[in-house]
Amino acid sequence: MLDKKDFKPVTLADRAFFENHYALYPQNHSDNTFTSIICWNHFMHYRYAYVRGNVILVCTAAGVTRLHPPVGPHDPELMREVIRLALDMGDNNKPLMLIEPETAKLMKKIDPDLLFIPDLNHFEYVYRAHDLAELLGKKYLKIRNQINKFRKNYQYSVEPITPENQKEIMEFLVRWCESKNCEDNFILAHEIEAVFYAIEHLTDLRLRGLLIRVGLQVSAVSLFERLDSNTAIIHFEKGLPEYDGIYKVINAETAAVLASEVEYINRESDLGVSGLREAKLRYHPHHMVEVYSLKRRTGFPFVT
């Protein structure tokens, strides 16, 4: 019987294990990638169990505990155990999260009374790489105009992120954080810690990235990796707000690099931030990575 004692903390030393497992069972959602898990571990406090060839994640953030569905060969009995444990130790409202549609269908076969609700704040935006790189057509006209205005106003250069420019990027992140008043913003305060971790462990995590210099100063960065053979994922993207259009430029420059390698780019979710949602929709996603949460309901096995 699956028990909370079966879970152990995720550490950087687990990278090879997760990568090997995900090679067998590719993931669509960024929150399940090892990079996201380890970079956000300071806040999410991830633990995992490996049971009958399945990886089961549990996280506790701001005092709220939730489980993820098993990743591995379909095992109805193990799924029942995960649901039971989620209801026992998880959040009172949504104890099991990041359930993709196919997994929800399998869970419904196990128990038709399960109730799922779409987790819109964690739907991820996936674009055609060439669309983001080329920005063709009327629907991208405003974005192209902003990029052209930036190129007219500023002398800039683009280069890959390497250990040699790591210190400069750290200094840039401090400036970015000051410009955004990170200390007064709960989400940004934790996000900047995640970005710092990613830069500090760039080689360990096999991340790639680009930076933009305006003049000699690092003014924007992006960090990304391959999610699978067909998709890349942008984990972090930051730019100094005094340079109007710089986010559009780092987006386009990153897409130009990736368009020769993959068909799609996953730019993660908007976390329910209205301005971020509007910005992502302006780029016209090709599709979304949809996820659901298990919701408690009255009657066995759910409680109110």
PDB file of C-alpha atoms in Angstrom:
ATOM      1  CA  MET A   1       0.000   0.000   0.000  1.00  0.00           C
ATOM      2  CA  LEU A   2       1.442   3.340  -1.078  1.00  0.00           C
ATOM      3  CA  ASP A   3       2.314   5.510   1.905  1.00  0.00           C
ATOM      4  CA  LYS A   4       3.718   9.019   2.341  1.00  0.00           C
ATOM      5  CA  LYS A   5       6.815   7.408   3.866  1.00  0.00           C
ATOM      6  CA  ASP A   6       7.609   5.958   0.431  1.00  0.00           C
ATOM      7  CA  PHE A   7       8.495   9.431  -0.882  1.00  0.00           C
ATOM      8  CA  LYS A   8      11.940  10.998  -0.742  1.00  0.00           C
ATOM      9  CA  PRO A   9      13.135  14.527  -1.588  1.00  0.00           C
ATOM     10  CA  VAL A  10      14.155  15.331  -5.157  1.00  0.00           C
ATOM     11  CA  THR A  11      17.800  16.422  -5.438  1.00  0.00           C
ATOM     12  CA  LEU A  12      20.097  17.385  -8.282  1.00  0.00           C
ATOM     13  CA  ALA A  13      21.625  13.910  -8.045  1.00  0.00           C
ATOM     14  CA  ASP A  14      18.316  12.497  -9.363  1.00  0.00           C
ATOM     15  CA  ARG A  15      18.688  14.177 -12.766  1.00  0.00           C
ATOM     16  CA  ALA A  16      19.865  11.097 -14.664  1.00  0.00           C
ATOM     17  CA  PHE A  17      17.111   8.968 -13.132  1.00  0.00           C
ATOM     18  CA  PHE A  18      14.377  11.392 -14.197  1.00  0.00           C
ATOM     19  CA  GLU A  19      15.842  11.917 -17.657  1.00  0.00           C
ATOM     20  CA  ASN A  20      16.087   8.168 -18.266  1.00  0.00           C
ATOM     21  CA  HIS A  21      12.533   7.640 -17.058  1.00  0.00           C
ATOM     22  CA  TYR A  22      11.129  10.486 -19.135  1.00  0.00           C
ATOM     23  CA  ALA A  23      12.936   9.112 -22.187  1.00  0.00           C
ATOM     24  CA  LEU A  24      10.645   6.088 -21.831  1.00  0.00           C
ATOM     25  CA  TYR A  25       7.584   8.136 -20.869  1.00  0.00           C
ATOM     26  CA  PRO A  26       7.864  11.582 -22.513  1.00  0.00           C
ATOM     27  CA  GLN A  27       6.149  14.477 -20.765  1.00  0.00           C
ATOM     28  CA  ASN A  28       4.045  17.231 -22.317  1.00  0.00           C
ATOM     29  CA  HIS A  29       3.782  19.608 -19.369  1.00  0.00           C
ATOM     30  CA  SER A  30       6.753  21.635 -18.167  1.00  0.00           C
ATOM     31  CA  ASP A  31       5.945  21.160 -14.475  1.00  0.00           C
ATOM     32  CA  ASN A  32       6.925  17.514 -14.797  1.00  0.00           C
ATOM     33  CA  THR A  33      10.344  18.230 -16.308  1.00  0.00           C
ATOM     34  CA  PHE A  34      13.311  17.743 -14.037  1.00  0.00           C
ATOM     35  CA  THR A  35      14.470  21.302 -14.736  1.00  0.00           C
ATOM     36  CA  SER A  36      11.221  22.783 -13.434  1.00  0.00           C
ATOM     37  CA  ILE A  37      11.127  20.429 -10.472  1.00  0.00           C
ATOM     38  CA  ILE A  38      14.653  21.169  -9.284  1.00  0.00           C
ATOM     39  CA  CYS A  39      14.645  24.906 -10.033  1.00  0.00           C
ATOM     40  CA  TRP A  40      11.395  25.428  -8.117  1.00  0.00           C
ATOM     41  CA  ASN A  41      12.244  22.915  -5.399  1.00  0.00           C
ATOM     42  CA  HIS A  42      12.981  25.676  -2.881  1.00  0.00           C
ATOM     43  CA  PHE A  43       9.287  26.612  -2.998  1.00  0.00           C
ATOM     44  CA  MET A  44       7.470  23.464  -4.132  1.00  0.00           C
ATOM     45  CA  HIS A  45       9.405  21.006  -1.917  1.00  0.00           C
ATOM     46  CA  TYR A  46       9.104  18.064  -4.303  1.00  0.00           C
ATOM     47  CA  ARG A  47       9.313  14.449  -3.215  1.00  0.00           C
ATOM     48  CA  TYR A  48       8.949  11.340  -5.319  1.00  0.00           C
ATOM     49  CA  ALA A  49       8.351   7.620  -5.095  1.00  0.00           C
ATOM     50  CA  TYR A  50       9.293   4.966  -7.638  1.00  0.00           C
ATOM     51  CA  VAL A  51       6.759   2.171  -7.516  1.00  0.00           C
ATOM     52  CA  ARG A  52       6.322  -0.665 -10.008  1.00  0.00           C
ATOM     53  CA  GLY A  53       8.066   1.305 -12.741  1.00  0.00           C
ATOM     54  CA  ASN A  54       6.104   4.500 -12.064  1.00  0.00           C
ATOM     55  CA  VAL A  55       7.311   7.862 -10.788  1.00  0.00           C
ATOM     56  CA  ILE A  56       4.870   9.610  -8.464  1.00  0.00           C
ATOM     57  CA  LEU A  57       5.489  13.226  -7.491  1.00  0.00           C
ATOM     58  CA  VAL A  58       4.150  15.083  -4.490  1.00  0.00           C
ATOM     59  CA  CYS A  59       4.745  18.752  -3.755  1.00  0.00           C
ATOM     60  CA  THR A  60       4.017  21.006  -0.801  1.00  0.00           C
ATOM     61  CA  ALA A  61       3.900  24.734  -1.513  1.00  0.00           C
ATOM     62  CA  ALA A  62       2.739  27.364   0.965  1.00  0.00           C
ATOM     63  CA  GLY A  63       1.463  24.594   3.211  1.00  0.00           C
ATOM     64  CA  VAL A  64      -0.665  22.959   0.478  1.00  0.00           C
ATOM     65  CA  THR A  65       0.179  19.381  -0.562  1.00  0.00           C
ATOM     66  CA  ARG A  66      -0.816  17.880  -3.908  1.00  0.00           C
ATOM     67  CA  LEU A  67       0.114  14.773  -5.844  1.00  0.00           C
ATOM     68  CA  HIS A  68       0.754  14.244  -9.545  1.00  0.00           C
ATOM     69  CA  PRO A  69      -0.547  11.168 -11.400  1.00  0.00           C
ATOM     70  CA  PRO A  70       1.868   8.243 -11.829  1.00  0.00           C
ATOM     71  CA  VAL A  71       4.238   8.432 -14.800  1.00  0.00           C
ATOM     72  CA  GLY A  72       4.960   4.995 -16.179  1.00  0.00           C
ATOM     73  CA  PRO A  73       3.167   1.850 -17.352  1.00  0.00           C
ATOM     74  CA  HIS A  74      -0.592   1.947 -16.787  1.00  0.00           C
ATOM     75  CA  ASP A  75      -1.315   0.306 -13.441  1.00  0.00           C
ATOM     76  CA  PRO A  76      -4.962   0.643 -12.321  1.00  0.00           C
ATOM     77  CA  GLU A  77      -4.245  -0.622  -8.827  1.00  0.00           C
ATOM     78  CA  LEU A  78      -1.412   1.855  -8.334  1.00  0.00           C
ATOM     79  CA  MET A  79      -3.651   4.632  -9.661  1.00  0.00           C
ATOM     80  CA  ARG A  80      -6.224   3.716  -7.027  1.00  0.00           C
ATOM     81  CA  GLU A  81      -3.532   3.927  -4.372  1.00  0.00           C
ATOM     82  CA  VAL A  82      -2.394   7.337  -5.621  1.00  0.00           C
ATOM     83  CA  ILE A  83      -5.967   8.642  -5.558  1.00  0.00           C
ATOM     84  CA  ARG A  84      -6.452   7.282  -2.051  1.00  0.00           C
ATOM     85  CA  LEU A  85      -3.204   8.825  -0.833  1.00  0.00           C
ATOM     86  CA  ALA A  86      -4.015  12.156  -2.506  1.00  0.00           C
ATOM     87  CA  LEU A  87      -7.351  12.269  -0.735  1.00  0.00           C
ATOM     88  CA  ASP A  88      -5.675  11.342   2.528  1.00  0.00           C
ATOM     89  CA  MET A  89      -2.769  13.799   2.504  1.00  0.00           C
ATOM     90  CA  GLY A  90      -3.526  16.260  -0.289  1.00  0.00           C
ATOM     91  CA  ASP A  91      -5.197  19.632  -0.547  1.00  0.00           C
ATOM     92  CA  ASN A  92      -8.794  19.591   0.666  1.00  0.00           C
ATOM     93  CA  ASN A  93     -10.106  20.964  -2.629  1.00  0.00           C
ATOM     94  CA  LYS A  94      -7.837  19.684  -5.431  1.00  0.00           C
ATOM     95  CA  PRO A  95      -5.607  16.894  -4.060  1.00  0.00           C
ATOM     96  CA  LEU A  96      -4.392  15.558  -7.437  1.00  0.00           C
ATOM     97  CA  MET A  97      -3.182  17.940 -10.148  1.00  0.00           C
ATOM     98  CA  LEU A  98      -1.630  18.093 -13.639  1.00  0.00           C
ATOM     99  CA  ILE A  99      -3.852  15.335 -14.981  1.00  0.00           C
ATOM    100  CA  GLU A 100      -3.687  15.244 -18.770  1.00  0.00           C
ATOM    101  CA  PRO A 101      -6.823  14.296 -20.763  1.00  0.00           C
ATOM    102  CA  GLU A 102      -5.738  10.735 -21.591  1.00  0.00           C
ATOM    103  CA  THR A 103      -4.850  10.091 -17.957  1.00  0.00           C
ATOM    104  CA  ALA A 104      -8.239  11.461 -16.886  1.00  0.00           C
ATOM    105  CA  LYS A 105      -9.938   8.981 -19.243  1.00  0.00           C
ATOM    106  CA  LEU A 106      -8.011   6.092 -17.710  1.00  0.00           C
ATOM    107  CA  MET A 107      -8.906   7.290 -14.229  1.00  0.00           C
ATOM    108  CA  LYS A 108     -12.576   7.491 -15.209  1.00  0.00           C
ATOM    109  CA  LYS A 109     -12.452   3.817 -16.191  1.00  0.00           C
ATOM    110  CA  ILE A 110     -11.186   3.017 -12.715  1.00  0.00           C
ATOM    111  CA  ASP A 111     -13.883   5.121 -11.042  1.00  0.00           C
ATOM    112  CA  PRO A 112     -16.592   6.777 -13.193  1.00  0.00           C
ATOM    113  CA  ASP A 113     -17.572   8.998 -10.252  1.00  0.00           C
ATOM    114  CA  LEU A 114     -14.289  10.913 -10.272  1.00  0.00           C
ATOM    115  CA  LEU A 115     -14.772  14.615 -10.905  1.00  0.00           C
ATOM    116  CA  PHE A 116     -12.192  16.605 -12.891  1.00  0.00           C
ATOM    117  CA  ILE A 117     -12.031  20.354 -13.389  1.00  0.00           C
ATOM    118  CA  PRO A 118      -9.866  22.131 -15.995  1.00  0.00           C
ATOM    119  CA  ASP A 119      -6.891  23.908 -14.446  1.00  0.00           C
ATOM    120  CA  LEU A 120      -6.826  26.842 -16.868  1.00  0.00           C
ATOM    121  CA  ASN A 121      -4.028  28.621 -15.007  1.00  0.00           C
ATOM    122  CA  HIS A 122      -1.723  25.706 -15.822  1.00  0.00           C
ATOM    123  CA  PHE A 123      -2.707  25.169 -19.450  1.00  0.00           C
ATOM    124  CA  GLU A 124       0.499  25.609 -21.460  1.00  0.00           C
ATOM    125  CA  TYR A 125       0.860  27.542 -24.705  1.00  0.00           C
ATOM    126  CA  VAL A 126       2.470  25.711 -27.617  1.00  0.00           C
ATOM    127  CA  TYR A 127       3.413  27.525 -30.838  1.00  0.00           C
ATOM    128  CA  ARG A 128       4.879  26.564 -34.184  1.00  0.00           C
ATOM    129  CA  ALA A 129       8.545  27.479 -33.976  1.00  0.00           C
ATOM    130  CA  HIS A 130       8.587  29.003 -37.462  1.00  0.00           C
ATOM    131  CA  ASP A 131       5.597  31.206 -36.597  1.00  0.00           C
ATOM    132  CA  LEU A 132       7.481  32.734 -33.669  1.00  0.00           C
ATOM    133  CA  ALA A 133      10.669  33.098 -35.686  1.00  0.00           C
ATOM    134  CA  GLU A 134       9.196  34.596 -38.858  1.00  0.00           C
ATOM    135  CA  LEU A 135       6.119  36.458 -37.511  1.00  0.00           C
ATOM    136  CA  LEU A 136       4.494  36.518 -40.940  1.00  0.00           C
ATOM    137  CA  GLY A 137       1.084  37.947 -41.761  1.00  0.00           C
ATOM    138  CA  LYS A 138      -1.249  40.609 -40.456  1.00  0.00           C
ATOM    139  CA  LYS A 139      -1.830  38.901 -37.115  1.00  0.00           C
ATOM    140  CA  TYR A 140       1.795  39.579 -36.154  1.00  0.00           C
ATOM    141  CA  LEU A 141       1.960  43.115 -37.567  1.00  0.00           C
ATOM    142  CA  LYS A 142       2.024  44.915 -34.200  1.00  0.00           C
ATOM    143  CA  ILE A 143       4.722  42.583 -32.894  1.00  0.00           C
ATOM    144  CA  ARG A 144       6.861  43.127 -35.989  1.00  0.00           C
ATOM    145  CA  ASN A 145       6.446  46.883 -35.598  1.00  0.00           C
ATOM    146  CA  GLN A 146       7.638  46.721 -31.985  1.00  0.00           C
ATOM    147  CA  ILE A 147      10.661  44.673 -32.985  1.00  0.00           C
ATOM    148  CA  ASN A 148      11.517  47.051 -35.810  1.00  0.00           C
ATOM    149  CA  LYS A 149      11.210  50.013 -33.446  1.00  0.00           C
ATOM    150  CA  PHE A 150      13.577  48.321 -30.987  1.00  0.00           C
ATOM    151  CA  ARG A 151      16.104  47.611 -33.720  1.00  0.00           C
ATOM    152  CA  LYS A 152      15.920  51.233 -34.855  1.00  0.00           C
ATOM    153  CA  ASN A 153      16.368  52.648 -31.344  1.00  0.00           C
ATOM    154  CA  TYR A 154      19.049  50.351 -29.942  1.00  0.00           C
ATOM    155  CA  GLN A 155      22.331  48.802 -30.968  1.00  0.00           C
ATOM    156  CA  TYR A 156      22.175  45.222 -29.711  1.00  0.00           C
ATOM    157  CA  SER A 157      23.878  41.879 -30.077  1.00  0.00           C
ATOM    158  CA  VAL A 158      22.889  38.295 -29.324  1.00  0.00           C
ATOM    159  CA  GLU A 159      25.078  35.560 -27.876  1.00  0.00           C
ATOM    160  CA  PRO A 160      24.671  32.160 -26.226  1.00  0.00           C
ATOM    161  CA  ILE A 161      24.691  31.865 -22.448  1.00  0.00           C
ATOM    162  CA  THR A 162      27.884  30.179 -21.255  1.00  0.00           C
ATOM    163  CA  PRO A 163      29.782  29.804 -17.998  1.00  0.00           C
ATOM    164  CA  GLU A 164      31.934  32.724 -19.170  1.00  0.00           C
ATOM    165  CA  ASN A 165      29.049  35.227 -19.066  1.00  0.00           C
ATOM    166  CA  GLN A 166      27.343  33.672 -16.054  1.00  0.00           C
ATOM    167  CA  LYS A 167      28.450  36.437 -13.665  1.00  0.00           C
ATOM    168  CA  GLU A 168      27.073  39.143 -15.964  1.00  0.00           C
ATOM    169  CA  ILE A 169      23.747  37.329 -16.146  1.00  0.00           C
ATOM    170  CA  MET A 170      23.557  37.164 -12.356  1.00  0.00           C
ATOM    171  CA  GLU A 171      24.132  40.917 -12.240  1.00  0.00           C
ATOM    172  CA  PHE A 172      21.425  41.390 -14.871  1.00  0.00           C
ATOM    173  CA  LEU A 173      18.972  39.322 -12.814  1.00  0.00           C
ATOM    174  CA  VAL A 174      19.600  41.525  -9.794  1.00  0.00           C
ATOM    175  CA  ARG A 175      18.824  44.605 -11.901  1.00  0.00           C
ATOM    176  CA  TRP A 176      15.724  42.969 -13.351  1.00  0.00           C
ATOM    177  CA  CYS A 177      14.509  42.023  -9.893  1.00  0.00           C
ATOM    178  CA  GLU A 178      15.012  45.557  -8.610  1.00  0.00           C
ATOM    179  CA  SER A 179      13.072  46.951 -11.574  1.00  0.00           C
ATOM    180  CA  LYS A 180      10.166  44.605 -10.773  1.00  0.00           C
ATOM    181  CA  ASN A 181      10.270  45.047  -6.966  1.00  0.00           C
ATOM    182  CA  CYS A 182      10.563  41.311  -6.550  1.00  0.00           C
ATOM    183  CA  GLU A 183      10.692  41.548  -2.769  1.00  0.00           C
ATOM    184  CA  ASP A 184       7.109  42.841  -2.784  1.00  0.00           C
ATOM    185  CA  ASN A 185       5.794  40.254  -5.253  1.00  0.00           C
ATOM    186  CA  PHE A 186       5.292  36.722  -3.921  1.00  0.00           C
ATOM    187  CA  ILE A 187       5.496  34.988  -7.316  1.00  0.00           C
ATOM    188  CA  LEU A 188       8.446  36.983  -8.661  1.00  0.00           C
ATOM    189  CA  ALA A 189      10.418  36.543  -5.446  1.00  0.00           C
ATOM    190  CA  HIS A 190      10.282  32.770  -5.868  1.00  0.00           C
ATOM    191  CA  GLU A 191      10.699  32.885  -9.638  1.00  0.00           C
ATOM    192  CA  ILE A 192      13.924  34.843  -9.450  1.00  0.00           C
ATOM    193  CA  GLU A 193      15.322  32.242  -7.060  1.00  0.00           C
ATOM    194  CA  ALA A 194      14.407  29.562  -9.603  1.00  0.00           C
ATOM    195  CA  VAL A 195      16.177  31.502 -12.392  1.00  0.00           C
ATOM    196  CA  PHE A 196      19.287  31.959 -10.260  1.00  0.00           C
ATOM    197  CA  TYR A 197      19.372  28.218  -9.632  1.00  0.00           C
ATOM    198  CA  ALA A 198      19.031  27.500 -13.356  1.00  0.00           C
ATOM    199  CA  ILE A 199      21.942  29.804 -14.226  1.00  0.00           C
ATOM    200  CA  GLU A 200      24.127  28.446 -11.421  1.00  0.00           C
ATOM    201  CA  HIS A 201      23.491  24.871 -12.608  1.00  0.00           C
ATOM    202  CA  LEU A 202      23.338  25.530 -16.341  1.00  0.00           C
ATOM    203  CA  THR A 203      25.792  22.751 -17.205  1.00  0.00           C
ATOM    204  CA  ASP A 204      24.381  20.236 -14.728  1.00  0.00           C
ATOM    205  CA  LEU A 205      20.882  20.724 -16.145  1.00  0.00           C
ATOM    206  CA  ARG A 206      22.090  20.816 -19.765  1.00  0.00           C
ATOM    207  CA  LEU A 207      20.196  24.025 -20.337  1.00  0.00           C
ATOM    208  CA  ARG A 208      20.810  26.345 -23.247  1.00  0.00           C
ATOM    209  CA  GLY A 209      20.144  30.024 -23.469  1.00  0.00           C
ATOM    210  CA  LEU A 210      20.550  33.328 -25.249  1.00  0.00           C
ATOM    211  CA  LEU A 211      21.278  36.807 -24.000  1.00  0.00           C
ATOM    212  CA  ILE A 212      20.808  40.203 -25.587  1.00  0.00           C
ATOM    213  CA  ARG A 213      23.239  43.007 -24.972  1.00  0.00           C
ATOM    214  CA  VAL A 214      22.137  46.577 -25.513  1.00  0.00           C
ATOM    215  CA  GLY A 215      25.489  48.217 -25.981  1.00  0.00           C
ATOM    216  CA  LEU A 216      27.697  46.222 -23.611  1.00  0.00           C
ATOM    217  CA  GLN A 217      25.042  45.563 -20.959  1.00  0.00           C
ATOM    218  CA  VAL A 218      23.141  42.273 -20.680  1.00  0.00           C
ATOM    219  CA  SER A 219      19.517  43.355 -21.000  1.00  0.00           C
ATOM    220  CA  ALA A 220      17.537  40.160 -21.696  1.00  0.00           C
ATOM    221  CA  VAL A 221      17.954  36.397 -21.351  1.00  0.00           C
ATOM    222  CA  SER A 222      16.108  33.218 -22.259  1.00  0.00           C
ATOM    223  CA  LEU A 223      16.705  29.677 -20.990  1.00  0.00           C
ATOM    224  CA  PHE A 224      15.423  26.631 -22.825  1.00  0.00           C
ATOM    225  CA  GLU A 225      15.835  22.915 -23.490  1.00  0.00           C
ATOM    226  CA  ARG A 226      14.384  20.137 -25.621  1.00  0.00           C
ATOM    227  CA  LEU A 227      11.200  18.674 -24.190  1.00  0.00           C
ATOM    228  CA  ASP A 228      11.149  15.888 -26.768  1.00  0.00           C
ATOM    229  CA  SER A 229      12.269  15.289 -30.361  1.00  0.00           C
ATOM    230  CA  ASN A 230       9.642  17.687 -31.701  1.00  0.00           C
ATOM    231  CA  THR A 231       9.302  20.348 -29.001  1.00  0.00           C
ATOM    232  CA  ALA A 232      11.494  22.807 -27.111  1.00  0.00           C
ATOM    233  CA  ILE A 233      10.440  24.498 -23.906  1.00  0.00           C
ATOM    234  CA  ILE A 234      11.238  28.026 -22.768  1.00  0.00           C
ATOM    235  CA  HIS A 235      11.687  27.858 -19.022  1.00  0.00           C
ATOM    236  CA  PHE A 236      12.604  31.470 -18.337  1.00  0.00           C
ATOM    237  CA  GLU A 237      12.613  34.710 -20.284  1.00  0.00           C
ATOM    238  CA  LYS A 238      13.530  38.063 -18.728  1.00  0.00           C
ATOM    239  CA  GLY A 239      14.189  41.565 -20.076  1.00  0.00           C
ATOM    240  CA  LEU A 240      14.822  45.001 -18.612  1.00  0.00           C
ATOM    241  CA  PRO A 241      11.598  47.021 -18.868  1.00  0.00           C
ATOM    242  CA  GLU A 242      13.310  50.270 -19.884  1.00  0.00           C
ATOM    243  CA  TYR A 243      13.924  48.798 -23.339  1.00  0.00           C
ATOM    244  CA  ASP A 244      10.532  48.824 -25.029  1.00  0.00           C
ATOM    245  CA  GLY A 245      10.079  45.721 -27.186  1.00  0.00           C
ATOM    246  CA  ILE A 246      12.955  43.733 -25.720  1.00  0.00           C
ATOM    247  CA  TYR A 247      10.732  40.789 -24.796  1.00  0.00           C
ATOM    248  CA  LYS A 248       9.522  40.591 -28.387  1.00  0.00           C
ATOM    249  CA  VAL A 249      13.138  40.560 -29.571  1.00  0.00           C
ATOM    250  CA  ILE A 250      14.421  37.862 -27.197  1.00  0.00           C
ATOM    251  CA  ASN A 251      11.366  35.796 -28.095  1.00  0.00           C
ATOM    252  CA  ALA A 252      12.054  36.093 -31.830  1.00  0.00           C
ATOM    253  CA  GLU A 253      15.802  35.482 -31.483  1.00  0.00           C
ATOM    254  CA  THR A 254      15.200  32.359 -29.400  1.00  0.00           C
ATOM    255  CA  ALA A 255      12.617  31.059 -31.860  1.00  0.00           C
ATOM    256  CA  ALA A 256      15.036  31.670 -34.749  1.00  0.00           C
ATOM    257  CA  VAL A 257      17.555  29.354 -33.071  1.00  0.00           C
ATOM    258  CA  LEU A 258      15.004  26.670 -32.256  1.00  0.00           C
ATOM    259  CA  ALA A 259      13.097  26.714 -35.555  1.00  0.00           C
ATOM    260  CA  SER A 260      15.856  24.717 -37.240  1.00  0.00           C
ATOM    261  CA  GLU A 261      15.659  22.048 -34.524  1.00  0.00           C
ATOM    262  CA  VAL A 262      12.020  21.528 -33.566  1.00  0.00           C
ATOM    263  CA  GLU A 263       8.503  22.085 -34.888  1.00  0.00           C
ATOM    264  CA  TYR A 264       6.990  23.416 -31.681  1.00  0.00           C
ATOM    265  CA  ILE A 265       7.898  25.700 -28.788  1.00  0.00           C
ATOM    266  CA  ASN A 266       6.177  25.346 -25.426  1.00  0.00           C
ATOM    267  CA  ARG A 267       6.146  28.704 -23.624  1.00  0.00           C
ATOM    268  CA  GLU A 268       4.596  27.341 -20.421  1.00  0.00           C
ATOM    269  CA  SER A 269       1.477  28.609 -18.628  1.00  0.00           C
ATOM    270  CA  ASP A 270       0.280  32.048 -17.601  1.00  0.00           C
ATOM    271  CA  LEU A 271      -0.493  31.098 -13.949  1.00  0.00           C
ATOM    272  CA  GLY A 272      -3.696  33.083 -14.245  1.00  0.00           C
ATOM    273  CA  VAL A 273      -1.883  36.423 -14.612  1.00  0.00           C
ATOM    274  CA  SER A 274      -4.150  38.408 -16.941  1.00  0.00           C
ATOM    275  CA  GLY A 275      -1.411  40.506 -18.558  1.00  0.00           C
ATOM    276  CA  LEU A 276       0.692  37.425 -19.201  1.00  0.00           C
ATOM    277  CA  ARG A 277      -2.295  35.578 -20.637  1.00  0.00           C
ATOM    278  CA  GLU A 278      -2.991  38.414 -23.051  1.00  0.00           C
ATOM    279  CA  ALA A 279       0.659  38.523 -24.106  1.00  0.00           C
ATOM    280  CA  LYS A 280       0.765  34.790 -24.824  1.00  0.00           C
ATOM    281  CA  LEU A 281      -2.491  34.885 -26.787  1.00  0.00           C
ATOM    282  CA  ARG A 282      -1.120  37.667 -29.025  1.00  0.00           C
ATOM    283  CA  TYR A 283       1.301  35.117 -30.440  1.00  0.00           C
ATOM    284  CA  HIS A 284      -1.562  32.803 -31.520  1.00  0.00           C
ATOM    285  CA  PRO A 285      -0.725  29.406 -29.990  1.00  0.00           C
ATOM    286  CA  HIS A 286      -1.050  26.358 -32.213  1.00  0.00           C
ATOM    287  CA  HIS A 287      -2.488  24.333 -29.323  1.00  0.00           C
ATOM    288  CA  MET A 288      -2.587  24.116 -25.546  1.00  0.00           C
ATOM    289  CA  VAL A 289      -1.329  21.437 -23.172  1.00  0.00           C
ATOM    290  CA  GLU A 290      -4.507  20.908 -21.164  1.00  0.00           C
ATOM    291  CA  VAL A 291      -4.434  19.657 -17.595  1.00  0.00           C
ATOM    292  CA  TYR A 292      -7.087  18.942 -15.002  1.00  0.00           C
ATOM    293  CA  SER A 293      -7.312  18.607 -11.246  1.00  0.00           C
ATOM    294  CA  LEU A 294      -9.215  15.995  -9.292  1.00  0.00           C
ATOM    295  CA  LYS A 295     -11.913  17.717  -7.269  1.00  0.00           C
ATOM    296  CA  ARG A 296     -13.364  16.372  -4.080  1.00  0.00           C
ATOM    297  CA  ARG A 297     -17.090  15.746  -4.063  1.00  0.00           C
ATOM    298  CA  THR A 298     -19.670  14.517  -1.600  1.00  0.00           C
ATOM    299  CA  GLY A 299     -20.018  10.809  -1.181  1.00  0.00           C
ATOM    300  CA  PHE A 300     -17.478   7.984  -1.025  1.00  0.00           C
ATOM    301  CA  PRO A 301     -14.555   8.149  -1.571  1.00  0.00           C
ATOM    302  CA  PHE A 302     -14.701  11.964  -1.529  1.00  0.00           C
ATOM    303  CA  VAL A 303     -15.413  14.187   1.412  1.00  0.00           C
ATOM    304  CA  THR A 304     -16.433  17.817   1.571  1.00  0.00           C
TER     305      THR A 304
END
